[in-house]
CSV table of C-alpha atoms in Angstrom, one decimal:
chain,number,residue,atom,x,y,z
A,977,MET,CA,80.0,135.3,330.6
A,978,LYS,CA,77.0,135.0,328.2
A,979,GLY,CA,75.8,131.5,327.6
A,980,PRO,CA,75.1,130.1,324.1
A,981,ILE,CA,71.6,130.4,322.6
A,982,LEU,CA,70.1,126.9,322.8
A,983,THR,CA,67.0,125.8,320.9
A,984,ILE,CA,65.4,122.5,321.7
A,985,VAL,CA,63.7,121.1,318.5
A,986,VAL,CA,60.7,118.8,319.1
A,987,PRO,CA,59.1,117.2,316.0
A,988,CYS,CA,55.4,116.4,316.7
A,989,TYR,CA,52.8,114.3,315.0
A,990,ASN,CA,49.5,113.8,316.8
A,991,GLU,CA,51.1,114.5,320.2
A,992,GLU,CA,48.2,116.3,322.0
A,993,GLU,CA,48.2,113.8,324.8
A,994,VAL,CA,51.8,114.6,325.8
A,995,LEU,CA,52.4,118.1,324.5
A,996,LEU,CA,51.5,120.1,327.6
A,997,GLU,CA,53.6,117.9,329.9
A,998,THR,CA,56.5,118.0,327.5
A,999,THR,CA,56.3,121.8,327.4
A,1000,LYS,CA,56.3,121.9,331.2
A,1001,GLN,CA,59.3,119.7,331.7
A,1002,LEU,CA,61.4,121.2,328.9
A,1003,SER,CA,60.6,124.7,330.2
A,1004,ALA,CA,61.9,123.7,333.6
A,1005,VAL,CA,65.1,122.4,332.0
A,1006,LEU,CA,65.6,125.7,330.2
A,1007,THR,CA,64.9,127.7,333.3
A,1008,ASN,CA,67.5,125.8,335.3
A,1009,LEU,CA,70.1,126.1,332.5
A,1010,ILE,CA,69.5,129.9,332.3
A,1011,ASP,CA,69.7,130.3,336.0
A,1012,ASP,CA,73.0,128.6,336.1
A,1013,VAL,CA,74.2,130.7,333.1
A,1014,LEU,CA,74.8,127.7,331.0
A,1015,VAL,CA,72.6,129.0,328.2
A,1016,SER,CA,71.3,132.4,327.1
A,1017,ARG,CA,68.0,133.8,328.1
A,1018,GLU,CA,67.2,133.9,324.4
A,1019,SER,CA,67.0,130.1,324.3
A,1020,LYS,CA,63.8,128.6,323.0
A,1021,ILE,CA,61.8,125.4,322.6
A,1022,LEU,CA,60.7,124.9,318.9
A,1023,PHE,CA,57.8,122.5,318.3
A,1024,VAL,CA,57.5,121.3,314.7
A,1025,ASP,CA,54.0,120.2,313.8
A,1026,ASP,CA,54.3,117.6,311.1
A,1027,GLY,CA,50.8,117.9,309.7
A,1028,SER,CA,49.1,116.6,312.8
A,1029,LYS,CA,45.4,115.6,312.6
A,1030,ASP,CA,44.6,116.3,316.2
A,1031,ARG,CA,44.9,119.4,318.4
A,1032,THR,CA,48.7,119.5,318.4
A,1033,TRP,CA,49.0,122.8,316.6
A,1034,ASP,CA,46.2,124.4,318.7
A,1035,LEU,CA,48.1,123.5,321.8
A,1036,ILE,CA,51.3,124.8,320.4
A,1037,GLU,CA,49.7,128.1,319.7
A,1038,LYS,CA,48.2,128.2,323.2
A,1039,GLU,CA,51.6,127.6,324.7
A,1040,MET,CA,53.2,130.3,322.5
A,1041,ALA,CA,50.7,132.8,323.9
A,1042,GLU,CA,51.5,131.8,327.5
A,1043,ASN,CA,55.1,130.6,327.6
A,1044,PRO,CA,57.9,132.9,326.4
A,1045,PHE,CA,60.1,129.8,325.7
A,1046,VAL,CA,57.8,128.2,323.2
A,1047,LYS,CA,57.9,128.8,319.5
A,1048,GLY,CA,56.1,126.8,316.7
A,1049,LEU,CA,56.7,125.7,313.2
A,1050,LYS,CA,53.7,124.3,311.3
A,1051,LEU,CA,54.4,122.3,308.2
A,1052,ALA,CA,51.8,122.3,305.4
A,1053,ARG,CA,51.5,118.5,305.3
A,1054,ASN,CA,52.9,115.4,306.9
A,1055,VAL,CA,56.4,114.8,305.6
A,1056,GLY,CA,57.7,112.2,308.1
A,1057,HIS,CA,59.8,112.4,311.2
A,1058,GLN,CA,63.2,112.9,309.5
A,1059,ASN,CA,62.1,115.7,307.2
A,1060,ALA,CA,60.1,117.4,310.1
A,1061,LEU,CA,63.2,117.2,312.3
A,1062,LEU,CA,65.4,118.7,309.5
A,1063,ALA,CA,62.9,121.5,309.1
A,1064,GLY,CA,63.2,122.3,312.8
A,1065,LEU,CA,67.0,122.1,312.7
A,1066,GLU,CA,67.3,124.4,309.7
A,1067,THR,CA,64.9,126.9,311.2
A,1068,ALA,CA,66.6,126.9,314.6
A,1069,ALA,CA,70.1,127.0,313.3
A,1070,ALA,CA,69.7,130.6,312.0
A,1071,LYS,CA,69.3,132.0,315.5
A,1072,SER,CA,71.0,129.4,317.7
A,1073,ASP,CA,74.5,128.6,318.8
A,1074,CYS,CA,73.6,125.0,319.5
A,1075,VAL,CA,70.5,122.8,319.0
A,1076,VAL,CA,69.2,119.8,320.9
A,1077,SER,CA,66.7,117.5,319.1
A,1078,ILE,CA,64.4,115.3,321.1
A,1079,ASP,CA,61.1,113.5,320.5
A,1080,ALA,CA,57.9,114.7,322.1
A,1081,ASP,CA,57.0,111.5,323.9
A,1082,LEU,CA,59.3,112.1,326.9
A,1083,GLN,CA,61.0,108.7,326.6
A,1084,ASP,CA,64.4,110.3,326.3
A,1085,ASP,CA,65.8,111.6,329.6
A,1086,ILE,CA,65.6,115.3,329.4
A,1087,GLY,CA,67.8,115.6,332.5
A,1088,VAL,CA,70.8,114.8,330.4
A,1089,ILE,CA,70.3,118.0,328.3
A,1090,ARG,CA,72.3,119.7,331.0
A,1091,THR,CA,75.1,117.3,330.4
A,1092,PHE,CA,74.8,117.9,326.6
A,1093,VAL,CA,75.3,121.6,327.2
A,1094,GLU,CA,78.2,121.0,329.6
A,1095,LYS,CA,79.9,118.9,326.9
A,1096,TYR,CA,79.3,121.8,324.4
A,1097,TRP,CA,81.1,124.1,326.8
A,1098,ASP,CA,83.9,121.5,326.8
A,1099,GLY,CA,84.3,122.0,323.1
A,1100,PHE,CA,82.3,119.2,321.6
A,1101,ASP,CA,80.3,120.0,318.5
A,1102,VAL,CA,78.2,116.8,318.5
A,1103,VAL,CA,76.9,115.1,321.6
A,1104,TYR,CA,75.0,111.9,321.1
A,1105,GLY,CA,72.4,110.7,323.6
A,1106,VAL,CA,72.9,106.9,323.8
A,1107,ARG,CA,70.6,104.4,325.6
A,1108,ASP,CA,72.5,102.6,328.4
A,1109,LYS,CA,70.0,99.8,328.5
A,1110,ARG,CA,67.0,98.6,326.4
A,1111,GLU,CA,65.0,97.1,329.3
A,1112,THR,CA,61.8,99.0,328.3
A,1113,ASP,CA,61.8,97.3,324.9
A,1114,THR,CA,60.4,93.9,324.1
A,1115,PHE,CA,62.8,90.9,323.5
A,1116,PHE,CA,62.0,91.1,319.8
A,1117,LYS,CA,62.8,94.8,319.5
A,1118,ARG,CA,66.0,94.4,321.5
A,1119,THR,CA,67.2,91.5,319.4
A,1120,THR,CA,66.3,93.1,316.1
A,1121,ALA,CA,67.9,96.5,317.1
A,1122,LEU,CA,71.1,94.7,318.0
A,1123,GLY,CA,71.1,92.8,314.7
A,1124,PHE,CA,70.4,96.0,312.8
A,1125,TYR,CA,73.5,97.8,314.3
A,1126,ARG,CA,75.7,94.8,313.7
A,1127,LEU,CA,74.5,94.5,310.1
A,1128,MET,CA,75.0,98.2,309.4
A,1129,ASN,CA,78.6,98.0,310.8
A,1130,LYS,CA,79.3,94.9,308.7
A,1131,ILE,CA,78.3,96.6,305.4
A,1132,GLY,CA,80.4,99.7,306.3
A,1133,ILE,CA,77.7,102.1,307.7
A,1134,HIS,CA,79.1,103.3,311.0
A,1135,LEU,CA,76.2,104.4,313.2
A,1136,VAL,CA,76.2,105.2,316.9
A,1137,PRO,CA,74.7,102.1,318.5
A,1138,ASN,CA,71.5,102.7,320.6
A,1139,HIS,CA,71.3,106.3,319.5
A,1140,ALA,CA,68.2,107.7,317.8
A,1141,ASP,CA,67.7,111.4,317.2
A,1142,PHE,CA,68.4,112.7,320.8
A,1143,ARG,CA,71.5,114.8,320.3
A,1144,LEU,CA,73.1,118.2,320.6
A,1145,MET,CA,74.8,119.8,317.5
A,1146,SER,CA,76.7,123.1,317.4
A,1147,LYS,CA,75.9,125.7,314.8
A,1148,ARG,CA,78.9,124.8,312.6
A,1149,ALA,CA,78.1,121.1,312.8
A,1150,LEU,CA,74.6,121.9,311.6
A,1151,GLU,CA,75.9,124.0,308.8
A,1152,GLU,CA,77.9,121.1,307.6
A,1153,LEU,CA,75.0,118.7,307.9
A,1154,PHE,CA,72.9,121.0,305.7
A,1155,LYS,CA,75.4,120.6,302.9
A,1156,TYR,CA,74.1,117.0,302.4
A,1157,LYS,CA,71.4,117.4,299.8
A,1158,GLU,CA,69.9,113.9,299.6
A,1159,THR,CA,66.1,113.6,299.6
A,1160,ASN,CA,66.3,110.1,301.2
A,1161,LEU,CA,67.0,111.3,304.7
A,1162,PHE,CA,68.6,109.1,307.3
A,1163,LEU,CA,70.0,111.6,309.8
A,1164,ARG,CA,71.4,108.9,312.1
A,1165,GLY,CA,73.8,108.0,309.3
A,1166,LEU,CA,74.5,111.5,308.1
A,1167,VAL,CA,75.4,113.1,311.4
A,1168,PRO,CA,78.5,110.9,312.0
A,1169,LEU,CA,79.7,111.8,308.5
A,1170,VAL,CA,79.8,115.5,309.4
A,1171,GLY,CA,82.8,114.9,311.6
A,1172,PHE,CA,84.0,117.5,314.2
A,1173,LYS,CA,84.6,116.6,317.8
A,1174,SER,CA,81.9,114.4,319.3
A,1175,THR,CA,81.1,112.4,322.4
A,1176,LYS,CA,78.4,110.3,324.0
A,1177,VAL,CA,76.2,110.7,327.0
A,1178,PHE,CA,74.5,107.6,328.3
A,1179,TYR,CA,71.0,107.5,329.8
A,1180,ASP,CA,68.1,105.2,330.7
A,1181,ARG,CA,65.1,105.5,328.4
A,1182,LYS,CA,61.7,105.8,330.0
A,1183,GLU,CA,58.2,104.4,329.1
A,1184,ARG,CA,56.2,106.6,326.8
A,1185,LEU,CA,54.1,109.0,328.9
A,1186,ALA,CA,50.9,108.7,326.8
A,1187,GLY,CA,49.7,107.9,323.3
A,1188,GLU,CA,51.0,105.3,320.8
A,1189,SER,CA,54.4,104.8,319.3
A,1190,LYS,CA,54.8,106.5,315.9
A,1191,TYR,CA,57.2,103.7,314.9
A,1192,PRO,CA,55.4,100.3,314.7
A,1193,LEU,CA,57.1,97.3,313.4
A,1194,LYS,CA,56.3,98.0,309.7
A,1195,LYS,CA,57.7,101.5,309.9
A,1196,MET,CA,60.8,100.3,311.8
A,1197,LEU,CA,61.6,97.8,309.1
A,1198,ALA,CA,61.0,100.4,306.3
A,1199,PHE,CA,63.2,102.8,308.2
A,1200,ALA,CA,66.0,100.3,308.6
A,1201,PHE,CA,65.9,99.2,304.9
A,1202,ASP,CA,65.9,102.9,303.9
A,1203,GLY,CA,69.0,103.5,306.0
A,1204,ILE,CA,70.8,100.5,304.5
A,1205,THR,CA,70.0,101.4,300.8
A,1206,SER,CA,70.7,105.1,301.4
A,1207,PHE,CA,74.3,104.5,302.6
A,1208,SER,CA,75.5,101.2,301.0
A,1209,ILE,CA,75.6,99.3,297.7
A,1210,THR,CA,76.3,96.1,299.5
A,1211,PRO,CA,72.8,94.6,298.8
A,1212,ILE,CA,73.5,95.0,295.1
A,1213,ARG,CA,76.9,93.4,295.4
A,1214,PHE,CA,75.2,90.6,297.4
A,1215,VAL,CA,72.8,90.0,294.5
A,1216,THR,CA,75.9,89.8,292.2
A,1217,PHE,CA,77.4,87.2,294.5
A,1218,LEU,CA,74.1,85.2,294.4
A,1219,GLY,CA,74.1,85.4,290.6
A,1220,PHE,CA,77.7,83.9,290.5
A,1221,LEU,CA,76.7,81.3,293.0
A,1222,ALA,CA,73.6,80.3,290.9
A,1223,VAL,CA,75.8,80.0,287.8
A,1224,ILE,CA,78.3,77.8,289.7
A,1225,ILE,CA,75.5,75.6,291.1
A,1226,SER,CA,73.9,75.4,287.6
A,1227,ALA,CA,77.2,74.4,286.0
A,1228,ALA,CA,77.7,71.7,288.7
A,1229,ALA,CA,74.2,70.4,288.1
A,1230,GLY,CA,74.8,70.4,284.3
A,1231,GLY,CA,78.0,68.5,284.8
A,1232,TYR,CA,76.3,66.0,286.9
A,1233,ALA,CA,73.5,65.6,284.3
A,1234,LEU,CA,76.0,65.1,281.6
A,1235,PHE,CA,77.8,62.5,283.6
A,1236,GLN,CA,74.6,60.6,284.2
A,1237,GLU,CA,73.9,60.8,280.5
A,1238,LEU,CA,77.3,59.4,279.5
A,1239,THR,CA,77.0,56.6,282.1
A,1240,GLY,CA,73.5,55.7,281.0
A,1241,HIS,CA,71.8,56.4,284.4
A,1242,THR,CA,69.5,59.1,283.3
A,1243,GLU,CA,65.9,59.1,284.6
A,1244,SER,CA,63.0,61.2,283.7
A,1245,GLY,CA,61.7,63.5,286.5
A,1246,TRP,CA,60.3,66.9,287.1
A,1247,THR,CA,61.4,67.6,290.7
A,1248,SER,CA,64.9,68.8,289.9
A,1249,ILE,CA,63.6,70.9,287.0
A,1250,ILE,CA,60.9,72.6,289.2
A,1251,ILE,CA,63.4,73.2,292.0
A,1252,SER,CA,66.0,74.8,289.6
A,1253,ILE,CA,63.4,77.0,287.9
A,1254,TRP,CA,62.0,78.2,291.3
A,1255,PHE,CA,65.5,78.8,292.6
A,1256,VAL,CA,66.7,80.8,289.6
A,1257,GLY,CA,63.4,82.6,289.3
A,1258,GLY,CA,63.5,83.6,293.0
A,1259,LEU,CA,67.0,85.0,292.6
A,1260,GLN,CA,65.9,87.0,289.6
A,1261,LEU,CA,63.0,88.5,291.4
A,1262,LEU,CA,65.2,89.3,294.4
A,1263,ALA,CA,67.7,91.0,292.2
A,1264,VAL,CA,65.1,93.0,290.3
A,1265,GLY,CA,63.5,94.1,293.6
A,1266,ILE,CA,66.8,95.3,295.2
A,1267,ILE,CA,68.0,97.0,292.0
A,1268,GLY,CA,64.5,98.6,291.7
A,1269,GLU,CA,64.8,100.0,295.2
A,1270,TYR,CA,68.0,101.8,294.2
A,1271,ILE,CA,66.5,103.0,291.0
A,1272,GLY,CA,63.5,104.3,293.0
A,1273,LYS,CA,65.9,106.3,295.2
A,1274,ILE,CA,67.6,107.8,292.1
A,1275,TYR,CA,64.2,108.7,290.7
A,1276,ARG,CA,63.4,110.6,293.9
A,1277,GLU,CA,66.7,112.3,294.1
A,1278,VAL,CA,66.8,113.6,290.6
A,1279,LYS,CA,63.4,115.3,291.0
A,1280,ARG,CA,65.0,117.6,293.6
A,1281,ARG,CA,61.6,118.3,295.2
A,1282,PRO,CA,61.5,120.4,298.4
A,1283,ARG,CA,61.7,118.3,301.5
A,1284,TYR,CA,58.9,120.2,303.3
A,1285,ALA,CA,56.7,123.3,303.1
A,1286,ILE,CA,56.2,125.7,306.0
A,1287,GLU,CA,52.7,127.0,306.6
A,1288,VAL,CA,53.4,129.0,309.8
A,1289,ASP,CA,56.8,130.0,311.1
A,1290,ALA,CA,56.5,131.6,314.6
A,1291,PHE,CA,60.3,131.3,315.2
A,1292,SER,CA,62.0,133.2,312.4
A,1293,ASN,CA,59.3,135.9,312.6
A,1294,HIS,CA,60.1,136.9,316.2
A,1295,GLY,CA,57.0,135.1,317.5
A,1296,GLN,CA,54.6,136.4,314.9
A,1297,SER,CA,52.6,133.5,313.4
A,1298,GLU,CA,52.4,134.5,309.7
A,1299,GLN,CA,50.7,132.5,307.1
A,1300,GLN,CA,53.0,131.7,304.2
A,1301,PRO,CA,50.9,130.0,301.5
A,1302,GLY,CA,52.9,128.5,298.7
A,1303,ILE,CA,56.3,129.2,300.2
A,1304,LEU,CA,58.5,126.1,300.0
A,1305,MET,CA,61.4,125.9,302.5
A,1306,SER,CA,64.1,123.3,301.8
A,1307,THR,CA,67.8,122.8,301.5
A,1308,VAL,CA,67.4,122.2,297.8
A,1309,GLY,CA,68.9,125.0,295.8
A,1310,LYS,CA,70.6,126.7,298.8
């Protein structure tokens, strides 16, 4: 029985310190899967260079020349992790029966890729890699991550807790995912919307092999806020609630002031005035900011700009690295 063609998609941004070791370990995984007839001999590793400023692409080209498993996709500029991952998924889906996505830093346990493939053989279209524990994280990161998942669930966004972008998707699941056209990508929220039969595989995450995390606190907070505003209008409704609450408080304060006036107990003072002005002004700024965030997303969506541009595609061209200046590749208009 011929196994499915598997492509392992690895988005890379300035990963020269880990790339060679990542290639070595993923190649060993593919070799074992092929030997056990779990996947086809046509299976590949697709590295997506997201506009790296170091020697990442040079190393990818070197590995392509020496390792038959390795293929490369070079984006014309840095477009961010989610868009780079999507570029790899769209490119790989054309010649694959299933695709595994994994980061290049070797923190995810590549050993469970075998379990992913076994679950695929069992009929699952989506297999989520879920962290069993978060002991490698700081207390702050563990606490904020737990709070994030709870908040997302409360506002109606059903994510897979402790799951990042380490997953397997079948060809038909990917084809459904590509029908979602939004520019503001949050794949962790989109994949569960695809449906199809899914399951989870638990694993322990490792320390990063080398280099620095590409998701410092600032980016993590921006990513979380982007996910919330991309999938829910609850923040706007919360602003509406605050507006009603401010009106009620103002009415109560006005009633109290009127009572004081009628009973002759009024006193001049500025504290209450300043507090009320600051309170209402703060609510207005908060409301304008949140609404502006949604308007900004609408602005980006209606432009329908391509999500990424491919400079070199050594996967679709059967290993030939051809320059493609000016060719934009995206799901827009497909």
